């Protein structure tokens, strides 16, 4: 991935030049990462637990094969077949289809915004109403109401002061 990114970012006009730029600028980082990971997996070969031995072998082989593939096969294949200019750009093949899908997605988003807006308008808050049975409370004044009776711990009514 890193070599491909460097290849595409190169300003060289030829495939060979682009691949040389990618290997010069990114190849050393890829190689350093591979060497450090290979080195980290080596002690696992000598572990007492079989799982760690197998895991070390798995990591070592994965990184070693990735290094051979990226520096060897990928570099050679990209030098021969790599994209140059607009060649190899997938939008040449799928550009119209992608634009259609993009327009359709924008239409769907617009419809969803309209639906959300109309739902919000339907849910506008209204003034709360007081039920009719509370009319007695509204008409009474505070001076006419008595505080509730106080009760003791055992439920006996305390005398009023």
Short mmCIF file of N, CA and C in Angstrom, two decimals:
data_model
loop_
_atom_site.label_atom_id
_atom_site.label_comp_id
_atom_site.label_asym_id
_atom_site.label_seq_id
_atom_site.Cartn_x
_atom_site.Cartn_y
_atom_site.Cartn_z
N UNK A 1 0.83 -1.19 0.00
CA UNK A 1 0.00 0.00 0.00
C UNK A 1 0.88 1.25 0.00
N UNK A 2 1.92 1.27 0.83
CA UNK A 2 2.76 2.45 0.92
C UNK A 2 3.55 2.66 -0.36
N UNK A 3 4.01 1.57 -0.95
CA UNK A 3 4.74 1.71 -2.22
C UNK A 3 3.81 2.20 -3.32
N UNK A 4 2.58 1.70 -3.34
CA UNK A 4 1.61 2.15 -4.35
C UNK A 4 1.28 3.62 -4.17
N UNK A 5 1.15 4.05 -2.93
CA UNK A 5 0.86 5.46 -2.66
C UNK A 5 2.02 6.34 -3.13
N UNK A 6 3.24 5.91 -2.83
CA UNK A 6 4.41 6.68 -3.28
C UNK A 6 4.52 6.68 -4.79
N UNK A 7 4.18 5.57 -5.43
CA UNK A 7 4.20 5.48 -6.89
C UNK A 7 3.24 6.51 -7.48
N UNK A 8 2.03 6.57 -6.93
CA UNK A 8 1.02 7.49 -7.47
C UNK A 8 1.38 8.95 -7.16
N UNK A 9 2.09 9.21 -6.06
CA UNK A 9 2.46 10.57 -5.69
C UNK A 9 3.68 11.08 -6.45
N UNK A 10 4.42 10.19 -7.09
CA UNK A 10 5.64 10.58 -7.81
C UNK A 10 5.29 11.49 -8.99
N UNK A 11 6.17 12.45 -9.24
CA UNK A 11 5.97 13.39 -10.35
C UNK A 11 6.70 12.95 -11.61
N UNK A 12 7.32 11.80 -11.53
CA UNK A 12 8.04 11.29 -12.71
C UNK A 12 7.05 10.97 -13.82
N UNK A 13 7.51 11.04 -15.05
CA UNK A 13 6.62 10.82 -16.19
C UNK A 13 6.64 9.38 -16.71
N UNK A 14 7.58 8.57 -16.24
CA UNK A 14 7.66 7.18 -16.70
C UNK A 14 7.38 6.23 -15.55
N UNK A 15 6.98 5.01 -15.89
CA UNK A 15 6.71 4.00 -14.87
C UNK A 15 7.97 3.67 -14.08
N UNK A 16 9.08 3.53 -14.79
CA UNK A 16 10.33 3.21 -14.12
C UNK A 16 10.73 4.31 -13.14
N UNK A 17 10.59 5.55 -13.57
CA UNK A 17 10.91 6.68 -12.70
C UNK A 17 10.02 6.74 -11.47
N UNK A 18 8.72 6.47 -11.68
CA UNK A 18 7.78 6.46 -10.55
C UNK A 18 8.14 5.36 -9.56
N UNK A 19 8.49 4.17 -10.05
CA UNK A 19 8.82 3.07 -9.16
C UNK A 19 10.13 3.32 -8.43
N UNK A 20 11.11 3.92 -9.11
CA UNK A 20 12.38 4.26 -8.45
C UNK A 20 12.12 5.28 -7.34
N UNK A 21 11.30 6.29 -7.62
CA UNK A 21 10.94 7.28 -6.58
C UNK A 21 10.27 6.59 -5.39
N UNK A 22 9.35 5.68 -5.67
CA UNK A 22 8.65 4.98 -4.59
C UNK A 22 9.61 4.16 -3.75
N UNK A 23 10.52 3.43 -4.41
CA UNK A 23 11.48 2.61 -3.67
C UNK A 23 12.47 3.46 -2.89
N UNK A 24 12.90 4.59 -3.45
CA UNK A 24 13.85 5.45 -2.76
C UNK A 24 13.20 6.11 -1.54
N UNK A 25 11.98 6.61 -1.72
CA UNK A 25 11.34 7.36 -0.64
C UNK A 25 10.65 6.47 0.39
N UNK A 26 10.05 5.36 -0.03
CA UNK A 26 9.26 4.54 0.88
C UNK A 26 9.87 3.17 1.10
N UNK A 27 10.67 2.70 0.18
CA UNK A 27 11.25 1.36 0.29
C UNK A 27 12.04 1.14 1.56
N UNK A 28 12.80 2.15 1.98
CA UNK A 28 13.59 2.00 3.20
C UNK A 28 12.70 1.84 4.43
N UNK A 29 11.57 2.55 4.47
CA UNK A 29 10.64 2.42 5.60
C UNK A 29 9.98 1.05 5.60
N UNK A 30 9.61 0.56 4.44
CA UNK A 30 9.01 -0.77 4.33
C UNK A 30 10.01 -1.83 4.78
N UNK A 31 11.25 -1.69 4.30
CA UNK A 31 12.30 -2.65 4.66
C UNK A 31 12.60 -2.59 6.16
N UNK A 32 12.69 -1.40 6.74
CA UNK A 32 12.96 -1.26 8.17
C UNK A 32 11.84 -1.87 9.01
N UNK A 33 10.60 -1.62 8.63
CA UNK A 33 9.47 -2.21 9.36
C UNK A 33 9.49 -3.72 9.29
N UNK A 34 9.82 -4.25 8.12
CA UNK A 34 9.87 -5.71 7.96
C UNK A 34 10.99 -6.30 8.80
N UNK A 35 12.15 -5.67 8.79
CA UNK A 35 13.29 -6.20 9.56
C UNK A 35 12.99 -6.18 11.05
N UNK A 36 12.39 -5.11 11.54
CA UNK A 36 12.09 -5.04 12.98
C UNK A 36 11.04 -6.07 13.38
N UNK A 37 10.05 -6.29 12.53
CA UNK A 37 9.02 -7.29 12.85
C UNK A 37 9.59 -8.69 12.76
N UNK A 38 10.43 -8.96 11.76
CA UNK A 38 11.08 -10.27 11.67
C UNK A 38 11.95 -10.51 12.90
N UNK A 39 12.67 -9.49 13.33
CA UNK A 39 13.50 -9.62 14.52
C UNK A 39 12.69 -9.85 15.78
N UNK A 40 11.52 -9.22 15.86
CA UNK A 40 10.66 -9.40 17.03
C UNK A 40 10.05 -10.80 17.07
N UNK A 41 9.89 -11.42 15.92
CA UNK A 41 9.29 -12.76 15.90
C UNK A 41 10.31 -13.86 16.16
N UNK A 42 11.58 -13.58 16.02
CA UNK A 42 12.62 -14.61 16.21
C UNK A 42 12.62 -15.22 17.62
N UNK A 43 12.52 -14.45 18.70
CA UNK A 43 12.53 -15.08 20.02
C UNK A 43 11.36 -16.05 20.26
N UNK A 44 10.27 -15.84 19.53
CA UNK A 44 9.12 -16.73 19.71
C UNK A 44 9.40 -18.15 19.21
N UNK A 45 10.37 -18.29 18.32
CA UNK A 45 10.73 -19.64 17.85
C UNK A 45 11.28 -20.51 18.98
N UNK A 46 11.86 -19.88 19.99
CA UNK A 46 12.51 -20.62 21.07
C UNK A 46 11.65 -20.69 22.33
N UNK A 47 10.38 -20.33 22.23
CA UNK A 47 9.48 -20.35 23.38
C UNK A 47 9.17 -21.79 23.79
N UNK A 48 8.85 -21.98 25.06
CA UNK A 48 8.48 -23.29 25.59
C UNK A 48 7.05 -23.68 25.19
N UNK A 49 6.20 -22.67 25.04
CA UNK A 49 4.79 -22.92 24.73
C UNK A 49 4.64 -23.02 23.22
N UNK A 50 3.98 -24.08 22.77
CA UNK A 50 3.85 -24.37 21.33
C UNK A 50 3.09 -23.25 20.61
N UNK A 51 2.07 -22.69 21.26
CA UNK A 51 1.31 -21.61 20.62
C UNK A 51 2.25 -20.47 20.19
N UNK A 52 3.17 -20.06 21.07
CA UNK A 52 4.07 -18.96 20.75
C UNK A 52 5.04 -19.34 19.64
N UNK A 53 5.46 -20.60 19.60
CA UNK A 53 6.33 -21.05 18.50
C UNK A 53 5.60 -20.93 17.17
N UNK A 54 4.35 -21.40 17.15
CA UNK A 54 3.57 -21.34 15.91
C UNK A 54 3.23 -19.91 15.53
N UNK A 55 2.91 -19.11 16.53
CA UNK A 55 2.59 -17.71 16.25
C UNK A 55 3.82 -16.98 15.71
N UNK A 56 4.99 -17.26 16.27
CA UNK A 56 6.23 -16.66 15.77
C UNK A 56 6.50 -17.05 14.33
N UNK A 57 6.27 -18.33 14.01
CA UNK A 57 6.46 -18.80 12.63
C UNK A 57 5.46 -18.11 11.69
N UNK A 58 4.23 -17.96 12.17
CA UNK A 58 3.19 -17.30 11.36
C UNK A 58 3.58 -15.86 11.06
N UNK A 59 3.98 -15.11 12.09
CA UNK A 59 4.36 -13.71 11.90
C UNK A 59 5.58 -13.61 10.98
N UNK A 60 6.58 -14.45 11.23
CA UNK A 60 7.81 -14.41 10.44
C UNK A 60 7.51 -14.68 8.97
N UNK A 61 6.74 -15.74 8.69
CA UNK A 61 6.44 -16.06 7.29
C UNK A 61 5.56 -15.00 6.63
N UNK A 62 4.62 -14.47 7.37
CA UNK A 62 3.75 -13.43 6.81
C UNK A 62 4.56 -12.21 6.40
N UNK A 63 5.43 -11.75 7.27
CA UNK A 63 6.23 -10.56 6.97
C UNK A 63 7.26 -10.84 5.88
N UNK A 64 7.90 -12.01 5.94
CA UNK A 64 8.91 -12.35 4.92
C UNK A 64 8.27 -12.43 3.54
N UNK A 65 7.14 -13.09 3.44
CA UNK A 65 6.47 -13.19 2.14
C UNK A 65 5.95 -11.82 1.68
N UNK A 66 5.48 -11.01 2.60
CA UNK A 66 5.01 -9.66 2.24
C UNK A 66 6.15 -8.82 1.71
N UNK A 67 7.31 -8.96 2.32
CA UNK A 67 8.48 -8.20 1.86
C UNK A 67 8.89 -8.65 0.46
N UNK A 68 8.94 -9.96 0.24
CA UNK A 68 9.30 -10.48 -1.08
C UNK A 68 8.29 -10.02 -2.12
N UNK A 69 7.02 -10.08 -1.76
CA UNK A 69 5.97 -9.67 -2.70
C UNK A 69 6.06 -8.18 -3.01
N UNK A 70 6.19 -7.34 -1.97
CA UNK A 70 6.16 -5.89 -2.20
C UNK A 70 7.41 -5.38 -2.91
N UNK A 71 8.57 -5.79 -2.43
CA UNK A 71 9.81 -5.29 -3.05
C UNK A 71 10.09 -6.01 -4.37
N UNK A 72 9.75 -7.28 -4.44
CA UNK A 72 10.03 -8.05 -5.65
C UNK A 72 8.92 -7.97 -6.69
N UNK A 73 7.84 -8.71 -6.48
CA UNK A 73 6.80 -8.85 -7.49
C UNK A 73 6.06 -7.54 -7.76
N UNK A 74 5.62 -6.85 -6.70
CA UNK A 74 4.84 -5.63 -6.90
C UNK A 74 5.65 -4.57 -7.63
N UNK A 75 6.91 -4.42 -7.25
CA UNK A 75 7.76 -3.41 -7.91
C UNK A 75 7.93 -3.73 -9.40
N UNK A 76 8.18 -5.02 -9.70
CA UNK A 76 8.36 -5.41 -11.10
C UNK A 76 7.06 -5.25 -11.90
N UNK A 77 5.96 -5.69 -11.32
CA UNK A 77 4.67 -5.59 -12.02
C UNK A 77 4.27 -4.13 -12.23
N UNK A 78 4.51 -3.28 -11.25
CA UNK A 78 4.15 -1.88 -11.38
C UNK A 78 5.03 -1.18 -12.41
N UNK A 79 6.29 -1.58 -12.48
CA UNK A 79 7.20 -0.99 -13.47
C UNK A 79 6.73 -1.33 -14.89
N UNK A 80 6.16 -2.52 -15.09
CA UNK A 80 5.70 -2.94 -16.41
C UNK A 80 4.27 -2.49 -16.69
N UNK A 81 3.37 -2.65 -15.69
CA UNK A 81 1.94 -2.43 -15.92
C UNK A 81 1.33 -1.28 -15.14
N UNK A 82 2.11 -0.57 -14.35
CA UNK A 82 1.56 0.45 -13.45
C UNK A 82 0.81 1.55 -14.17
N UNK A 83 -0.11 2.19 -13.46
CA UNK A 83 -0.87 3.28 -14.07
C UNK A 83 0.03 4.47 -14.39
N UNK A 84 -0.27 5.10 -15.48
CA UNK A 84 0.50 6.25 -15.93
C UNK A 84 -0.48 7.26 -16.50
N UNK A 85 -0.52 8.45 -15.96
CA UNK A 85 -1.50 9.45 -16.40
C UNK A 85 -2.90 9.01 -16.02
N UNK A 86 -3.80 9.00 -17.00
CA UNK A 86 -5.17 8.56 -16.73
C UNK A 86 -5.34 7.05 -16.93
N UNK A 87 -4.32 6.40 -17.43
CA UNK A 87 -4.39 4.95 -17.63
C UNK A 87 -4.43 4.27 -16.27
N UNK A 88 -5.30 3.29 -16.13
CA UNK A 88 -5.41 2.56 -14.87
C UNK A 88 -6.33 3.22 -13.88
N UNK A 89 -6.93 4.33 -14.24
CA UNK A 89 -7.86 5.02 -13.36
C UNK A 89 -9.23 4.37 -13.48
N UNK A 90 -9.75 3.84 -12.39
CA UNK A 90 -11.01 3.12 -12.44
C UNK A 90 -12.20 4.01 -12.78
N UNK A 91 -12.07 5.31 -12.58
CA UNK A 91 -13.18 6.19 -12.92
C UNK A 91 -13.42 6.23 -14.43
N UNK A 92 -12.42 5.83 -15.23
CA UNK A 92 -12.64 5.71 -16.68
C UNK A 92 -13.68 4.65 -16.98
N UNK A 93 -13.70 3.59 -16.19
CA UNK A 93 -14.64 2.50 -16.42
C UNK A 93 -15.95 2.69 -15.66
N UNK A 94 -15.85 3.16 -14.43
CA UNK A 94 -17.03 3.22 -13.57
C UNK A 94 -17.47 4.64 -13.25
N UNK A 95 -16.88 5.64 -13.88
CA UNK A 95 -17.16 7.03 -13.56
C UNK A 95 -18.63 7.39 -13.70
N UNK A 96 -19.26 7.03 -14.81
CA UNK A 96 -20.67 7.35 -15.01
C UNK A 96 -21.56 6.68 -13.99
N UNK A 97 -21.26 5.44 -13.68
CA UNK A 97 -22.04 4.70 -12.69
C UNK A 97 -21.89 5.33 -11.30
N UNK A 98 -20.67 5.71 -10.95
CA UNK A 98 -20.42 6.33 -9.64
C UNK A 98 -21.13 7.67 -9.55
N UNK A 99 -21.13 8.45 -10.63
CA UNK A 99 -21.83 9.73 -10.62
C UNK A 99 -23.34 9.54 -10.46
N UNK A 100 -23.90 8.53 -11.13
CA UNK A 100 -25.32 8.23 -10.97
C UNK A 100 -25.66 7.87 -9.53
N UNK A 101 -24.85 7.00 -8.93
CA UNK A 101 -25.07 6.60 -7.55
C UNK A 101 -24.96 7.81 -6.62
N UNK A 102 -23.98 8.68 -6.87
CA UNK A 102 -23.79 9.86 -6.05
C UNK A 102 -25.02 10.78 -6.13
N UNK A 103 -25.53 11.01 -7.35
CA UNK A 103 -26.73 11.84 -7.50
C UNK A 103 -27.92 11.22 -6.79
N UNK A 104 -28.06 9.90 -6.90
CA UNK A 104 -29.16 9.20 -6.23
C UNK A 104 -29.05 9.35 -4.71
N UNK A 105 -27.84 9.23 -4.18
CA UNK A 105 -27.64 9.38 -2.73
C UNK A 105 -27.98 10.80 -2.29
N UNK A 106 -27.62 11.81 -3.08
CA UNK A 106 -27.95 13.18 -2.74
C UNK A 106 -29.47 13.39 -2.74
N UNK A 107 -30.17 12.78 -3.71
CA UNK A 107 -31.63 12.86 -3.74
C UNK A 107 -32.24 12.22 -2.50
N UNK A 108 -31.72 11.05 -2.11
CA UNK A 108 -32.24 10.38 -0.92
C UNK A 108 -32.00 11.21 0.34
N UNK A 109 -30.84 11.83 0.43
CA UNK A 109 -30.55 12.68 1.59
C UNK A 109 -31.49 13.88 1.64
N UNK A 110 -31.78 14.46 0.46
CA UNK A 110 -32.71 15.60 0.41
C UNK A 110 -34.11 15.16 0.84
N UNK A 111 -34.56 14.01 0.36
CA UNK A 111 -35.87 13.49 0.78
C UNK A 111 -35.91 13.25 2.28
N UNK A 112 -34.83 12.70 2.85
CA UNK A 112 -34.79 12.43 4.28
C UNK A 112 -34.83 13.73 5.08
N UNK A 113 -34.13 14.76 4.60
CA UNK A 113 -34.18 16.06 5.29
C UNK A 113 -35.59 16.62 5.26
N UNK A 114 -36.30 16.49 4.14
CA UNK A 114 -37.67 16.97 4.03
C UNK A 114 -38.57 16.22 5.01
N UNK A 115 -38.42 14.89 5.07
CA UNK A 115 -39.23 14.08 5.99
C UNK A 115 -38.94 14.46 7.43
N UNK A 116 -37.67 14.62 7.78
CA UNK A 116 -37.31 15.00 9.15
C UNK A 116 -37.88 16.36 9.51
N UNK A 117 -37.81 17.31 8.56
CA UNK A 117 -38.34 18.66 8.81
C UNK A 117 -39.85 18.61 9.03
N UNK A 118 -40.55 17.83 8.22
CA UNK A 118 -42.01 17.76 8.37
C UNK A 118 -42.38 17.05 9.67
N UNK A 119 -41.62 16.08 10.10
CA UNK A 119 -41.90 15.40 11.38
C UNK A 119 -41.68 16.36 12.55
N UNK A 120 -40.62 17.17 12.45
CA UNK A 120 -40.37 18.14 13.52
C UNK A 120 -41.50 19.16 13.58
N UNK A 121 -42.03 19.57 12.43
CA UNK A 121 -43.12 20.54 12.40
C UNK A 121 -44.38 19.95 13.01
N UNK A 122 -44.62 18.64 12.82
CA UNK A 122 -45.80 17.99 13.40
C UNK A 122 -45.69 17.86 14.91
N UNK A 123 -44.50 17.84 15.44
CA UNK A 123 -44.31 17.63 16.87
C UNK A 123 -44.05 18.93 17.63
N UNK A 124 -44.51 20.06 17.11
CA UNK A 124 -44.29 21.32 17.81
C UNK A 124 -45.01 21.28 19.16
N UNK A 125 -44.38 21.78 20.20
CA UNK A 125 -45.01 21.71 21.52
C UNK A 125 -46.22 22.62 21.60
N UNK A 126 -47.23 22.18 22.32
CA UNK A 126 -48.43 22.97 22.55
C UNK A 126 -48.45 23.38 24.01
N UNK A 127 -49.28 24.37 24.33
CA UNK A 127 -49.40 24.82 25.72
C UNK A 127 -50.04 23.72 26.55
N UNK A 128 -49.48 23.42 27.71
CA UNK A 128 -50.08 22.38 28.54
C UNK A 128 -51.42 22.85 29.09
N UNK A 129 -52.35 21.96 29.20
CA UNK A 129 -53.67 22.29 29.73
C UNK A 129 -53.83 21.67 31.09
N UNK A 130 -54.58 22.36 31.95
CA UNK A 130 -54.84 21.84 33.29
C UNK A 130 -56.16 21.09 33.23
N UNK A 131 -56.21 19.88 33.72
CA UNK A 131 -57.46 19.11 33.67
C UNK A 131 -58.57 19.82 34.45
N UNK A 132 -59.83 19.55 34.07
CA UNK A 132 -60.98 20.21 34.67
C UNK A 132 -61.11 19.91 36.16
N UNK A 133 -60.71 18.76 36.61
CA UNK A 133 -60.85 18.43 38.02
C UNK A 133 -59.96 19.29 38.90
N UNK A 134 -58.99 19.98 38.31
CA UNK A 134 -58.13 20.86 39.08
C UNK A 134 -58.69 22.28 39.17
N UNK A 135 -59.94 22.52 38.63
CA UNK A 135 -60.55 23.84 38.72
C UNK A 135 -60.70 24.28 40.16
N UNK A 136 -61.03 23.35 41.05
CA UNK A 136 -61.21 23.66 42.47
C UNK A 136 -59.91 24.21 43.06
N UNK A 137 -58.77 23.61 42.68
CA UNK A 137 -57.49 24.08 43.17
C UNK A 137 -57.16 25.47 42.65
N UNK A 138 -57.49 25.74 41.36
CA UNK A 138 -57.19 27.03 40.78
C UNK A 138 -57.99 28.14 41.44
N UNK A 139 -59.24 27.87 41.80
CA UNK A 139 -60.11 28.92 42.35
C UNK A 139 -59.85 29.17 43.83
N UNK A 140 -59.31 28.21 44.55
CA UNK A 140 -59.09 28.41 45.98
C UNK A 140 -57.85 29.23 46.22
N UNK A 141 -57.88 29.99 47.29
CA UNK A 141 -56.71 30.79 47.63
C UNK A 141 -55.90 30.04 48.68
N UNK A 142 -54.68 30.49 48.88
CA UNK A 142 -53.82 29.81 49.84
C UNK A 142 -54.28 30.01 51.27
N UNK A 143 -54.99 31.10 51.54
CA UNK A 143 -55.42 31.36 52.91
C UNK A 143 -56.51 30.40 53.34
N UNK A 144 -57.26 29.86 52.39
CA UNK A 144 -58.35 28.95 52.73
C UNK A 144 -57.84 27.52 52.96
N UNK A 145 -56.67 27.21 52.51
CA UNK A 145 -56.19 25.84 52.65
C UNK A 145 -55.48 25.67 53.97
N UNK A 146 -55.59 24.49 54.52
CA UNK A 146 -54.94 24.17 55.79
C UNK A 146 -53.77 23.24 55.52
N UNK A 147 -52.73 23.37 56.30
CA UNK A 147 -51.62 22.44 56.12
C UNK A 147 -52.04 21.05 56.57
N UNK A 148 -51.42 20.02 56.04
CA UNK A 148 -51.79 18.66 56.45
C UNK A 148 -51.45 18.43 57.92
N UNK A 149 -52.18 17.52 58.51
CA UNK A 149 -51.93 17.21 59.92
C UNK A 149 -50.59 16.52 60.07
N UNK A 150 -49.90 16.83 61.15
CA UNK A 150 -48.62 16.21 61.41
C UNK A 150 -48.84 14.96 62.23
N UNK A 151 -48.09 13.92 61.89
CA UNK A 151 -48.21 12.68 62.65
C UNK A 151 -46.86 12.35 63.25
N UNK A 152 -46.89 11.66 64.37
CA UNK A 152 -45.66 11.24 65.04
C UNK A 152 -45.12 9.97 64.41
N UNK A 153 -44.11 9.38 65.06
CA UNK A 153 -43.48 8.18 64.54
C UNK A 153 -44.43 7.00 64.53
N UNK A 154 -45.34 6.93 65.50
CA UNK A 154 -46.26 5.78 65.58
C UNK A 154 -47.57 6.03 64.85
N UNK A 155 -47.69 7.17 64.18
CA UNK A 155 -48.88 7.46 63.42
C UNK A 155 -49.89 8.28 64.19
N UNK A 156 -49.63 8.67 65.48
CA UNK A 156 -50.59 9.47 66.23
C UNK A 156 -50.59 10.90 65.72
N UNK A 157 -51.72 11.56 65.77
CA UNK A 157 -51.87 12.91 65.28
C UNK A 157 -51.33 13.86 66.33
N UNK A 158 -50.49 14.77 65.88
CA UNK A 158 -49.95 15.77 66.81
C UNK A 158 -50.94 16.91 66.97
N UNK A 159 -51.02 17.51 68.14
CA UNK A 159 -51.96 18.64 68.33
C UNK A 159 -51.50 19.84 67.52
N UNK A 160 -52.50 20.63 67.05
CA UNK A 160 -52.19 21.84 66.27
C UNK A 160 -51.82 22.96 67.21
N UNK A 161 -50.96 23.78 66.73
CA UNK A 161 -50.57 24.91 67.56
C UNK A 161 -51.50 26.09 67.41
#
